[in-house]
Short mmCIF file of C-alpha atoms and ligand atoms in Angstrom, two decimals:
data_model
loop_
_atom_site.label_atom_id
_atom_site.label_comp_id
_atom_site.label_asym_id
_atom_site.label_seq_id
_atom_site.Cartn_x
_atom_site.Cartn_y
_atom_site.Cartn_z
CA MET X 1 -1.21 -59.01 28.97
CA ARG X 2 -4.02 -57.94 31.29
CA PHE X 3 -5.71 -54.40 31.56
CA VAL X 4 -5.90 -52.73 34.71
CA GLY X 5 -9.39 -52.09 36.11
CA SER X 6 -8.39 -49.34 38.82
CA TRP X 7 -7.78 -45.89 37.74
CA ALA X 8 -7.49 -42.47 39.55
CA THR X 9 -7.23 -38.69 38.72
CA GLN X 10 -4.23 -36.85 40.24
CA GLY X 11 -4.72 -36.69 43.93
CA SER X 12 -7.08 -39.44 43.86
CA LEU X 13 -9.79 -37.08 43.76
CA SER X 14 -11.79 -39.52 41.67
CA PHE X 15 -11.50 -43.02 41.20
CA VAL X 16 -12.89 -45.33 38.25
CA HIS X 17 -13.27 -48.91 38.89
CA LEU X 18 -13.52 -51.23 35.75
CA GLU X 19 -15.49 -54.48 36.43
CA PRO X 20 -13.84 -57.64 35.21
CA GLU X 21 -16.48 -58.12 32.64
CA VAL X 22 -15.69 -54.80 31.22
CA LEU X 23 -12.05 -55.67 30.88
CA GLU X 24 -13.10 -59.14 29.40
CA THR X 25 -15.04 -57.09 26.83
CA PHE X 26 -12.23 -55.07 26.12
CA HIS X 27 -9.75 -58.02 25.73
CA GLU X 28 -12.54 -59.32 23.13
CA PHE X 29 -12.13 -56.51 20.99
CA VAL X 30 -8.30 -55.70 20.88
CA GLN X 31 -7.40 -54.94 17.50
CA GLY X 32 -5.22 -57.24 15.78
CA VAL X 33 -3.64 -56.55 12.34
CA ARG X 34 -6.83 -56.96 10.33
CA ASP X 35 -9.54 -56.07 12.92
CA LEU X 36 -11.76 -53.28 12.52
CA GLU X 37 -12.04 -50.72 15.21
CA ALA X 38 -14.61 -51.30 17.90
CA GLY X 39 -16.54 -49.38 20.48
CA GLY X 40 -19.68 -48.75 22.46
CA ILE X 41 -20.80 -46.98 25.59
CA LEU X 42 -19.76 -47.27 29.14
CA LEU X 43 -22.40 -48.08 31.81
CA GLY X 44 -22.06 -48.10 35.62
CA CYS X 45 -23.04 -46.31 39.00
CA VAL X 46 -21.83 -42.87 40.40
CA ARG X 47 -20.71 -43.00 43.85
CA GLY X 48 -20.14 -39.39 44.79
CA PRO X 49 -16.97 -38.29 42.73
CA HIS X 50 -16.13 -42.19 41.96
CA LEU X 51 -17.28 -44.27 39.19
CA GLN X 52 -18.00 -48.07 38.95
CA ILE X 53 -18.16 -49.05 35.44
CA ILE X 54 -20.12 -52.45 35.14
CA GLU X 55 -20.69 -52.69 31.34
CA ALA X 56 -19.39 -51.78 27.91
CA THR X 57 -21.86 -52.25 25.36
CA THR X 58 -20.29 -54.19 22.11
CA PRO X 59 -20.64 -53.14 18.46
CA SER X 60 -23.80 -53.86 16.58
CA PRO X 61 -24.18 -54.61 12.93
CA ARG X 62 -25.53 -51.13 12.41
CA ASP X 63 -22.24 -49.62 13.54
CA ARG X 64 -19.96 -48.19 10.75
CA ARG X 65 -16.60 -49.68 11.59
CA SER X 66 -13.10 -49.69 9.48
CA ARG X 67 -9.50 -50.13 10.61
CA PHE X 68 -8.98 -46.66 11.55
CA SER X 69 -12.54 -45.35 12.63
CA PHE X 70 -15.59 -46.35 14.44
CA GLU X 71 -19.01 -44.53 13.96
CA ARG X 72 -21.48 -45.79 16.57
CA ASP X 73 -25.31 -46.33 15.66
CA ASP X 74 -26.74 -44.59 18.59
CA PHE X 75 -30.11 -46.31 18.59
CA HIS X 76 -28.63 -49.72 19.53
CA HIS X 77 -26.39 -48.53 22.45
CA HIS X 78 -28.64 -46.19 23.70
CA ALA X 79 -31.72 -48.71 23.94
CA ILE X 80 -29.47 -50.94 26.04
CA ALA X 81 -28.61 -47.89 28.29
CA MET X 82 -32.20 -47.11 28.61
CA ARG X 83 -32.95 -50.91 29.47
CA ARG X 84 -30.30 -51.00 32.10
CA TRP X 85 -31.55 -47.59 33.73
CA GLN X 86 -35.16 -48.97 33.72
CA GLU X 87 -33.95 -52.24 35.42
CA SER X 88 -31.80 -50.80 38.01
CA ASP X 89 -34.31 -47.92 39.14
CA GLY X 90 -31.85 -45.29 37.81
CA ILE X 91 -28.79 -46.60 39.49
CA ILE X 92 -27.06 -47.79 36.22
CA ARG X 93 -26.62 -44.95 33.91
CA TYR X 94 -24.62 -43.80 30.91
CA ILE X 95 -21.09 -43.00 31.82
CA GLY X 96 -19.13 -42.33 28.60
CA GLU X 97 -17.68 -43.85 25.63
CA TRP X 98 -15.18 -46.52 24.48
CA HIS X 99 -13.34 -47.42 21.27
CA THR X 100 -10.48 -49.34 20.21
CA HIS X 101 -7.10 -48.11 18.42
CA PRO X 102 -4.63 -50.07 16.34
CA GLU X 103 -1.82 -48.89 18.58
CA ASP X 104 -0.19 -50.24 21.65
CA TYR X 105 -0.49 -47.49 23.96
CA PRO X 106 -3.49 -45.22 22.58
CA SER X 107 -3.91 -41.38 22.39
CA PRO X 108 -6.99 -39.57 21.36
CA SER X 109 -7.18 -38.42 17.85
CA SER X 110 -8.41 -34.57 17.04
CA ILE X 111 -11.65 -36.06 16.03
CA ASP X 112 -11.96 -38.23 19.27
CA LEU X 113 -11.48 -35.08 21.21
CA ARG X 114 -14.08 -32.94 19.24
CA GLU X 115 -16.67 -35.77 19.56
CA TRP X 116 -15.95 -36.36 23.22
CA ARG X 117 -16.46 -32.55 23.97
CA ALA X 118 -19.79 -32.48 21.80
CA LEU X 119 -20.89 -35.52 23.75
CA ALA X 120 -20.11 -34.12 26.99
CA ALA X 121 -21.93 -30.83 26.16
CA SER X 122 -25.13 -32.69 25.29
CA ARG X 123 -25.26 -34.53 28.65
CA ILE X 124 -28.31 -33.54 30.72
CA ASP X 125 -26.91 -34.24 34.09
CA GLY X 126 -23.93 -31.93 33.27
CA ARG X 127 -21.27 -34.59 34.23
CA PRO X 128 -17.83 -34.82 32.33
CA LEU X 129 -17.83 -37.63 30.13
CA LEU X 130 -15.57 -40.72 30.58
CA ALA X 131 -13.67 -41.25 27.38
CA LEU X 132 -11.83 -44.63 27.16
CA ILE X 133 -9.57 -46.05 24.37
CA VAL X 134 -8.64 -49.57 24.35
CA GLY X 135 -5.33 -50.16 22.84
CA ARG X 136 -3.24 -53.35 22.24
CA LYS X 137 -1.27 -53.11 25.56
CA GLY X 138 -2.98 -50.34 27.53
CA LEU X 139 -6.01 -48.00 28.11
CA HIS X 140 -6.40 -44.56 27.98
CA LEU X 141 -8.90 -42.88 30.16
CA GLU X 142 -9.96 -39.48 30.40
CA PHE X 143 -12.70 -37.08 31.64
CA MET X 144 -13.93 -34.77 29.21
CA SER X 145 -16.14 -31.77 30.19
CA GLY X 146 -18.55 -29.70 28.04
CA SER X 147 -16.21 -26.68 28.11
CA GLY X 148 -13.33 -28.94 26.83
CA LYS X 149 -11.46 -29.32 29.98
CA ARG X 150 -9.69 -32.62 30.01
CA VAL X 151 -8.70 -34.63 33.15
CA ARG X 152 -6.24 -37.61 32.54
CA LEU X 153 -6.57 -40.76 34.65
CA CYS X 154 -3.76 -43.09 35.68
CA GLU X 155 -3.59 -46.69 36.75
CA GLY X 156 -3.68 -47.07 40.35
CA SER X 157 -4.96 -49.33 43.17
CA THR X 158 -7.90 -47.94 44.43
CA SER X 159 -11.07 -48.93 46.21
CA LEU X 160 -14.53 -47.64 46.20
CA GLU X 161 -15.32 -48.83 49.77
ZN1 ZN O 201 -10.17 -42.74 18.42
#
């Protein structure tokens, strides 16, 4: 079972491409029967309305993890984001959040939606947050804006070129 790396909003107004390394990270943390939820932040490049995700940060010992919840320790993940930003002269930036769910085809909880919206509202660049959940057989991707507007992404063959 492989996750799909190409996603698009309806009408292909916006493409999201997940690099193979990112999919590898997701596969590594797919939740088995006893695994804890995992998560981190998504880093990548903005290309007009399109996004290229090149890194998913992985859990640190300071994150609070359980079977059904994941609370990120901001310091660890944002230190990585800041380093990538500096190393790339501002090309690679914070794009959004990911975490796992112990379900085949995941859907966000009300807590997820509330957190995503708060994170989107706190973004300085005003862009919507890319929110991603890793299930056991599929991914869930959506954009969440600070006003609470949600845009779902679907699997699709896309190209950024
Ligand atoms: Zn969740």
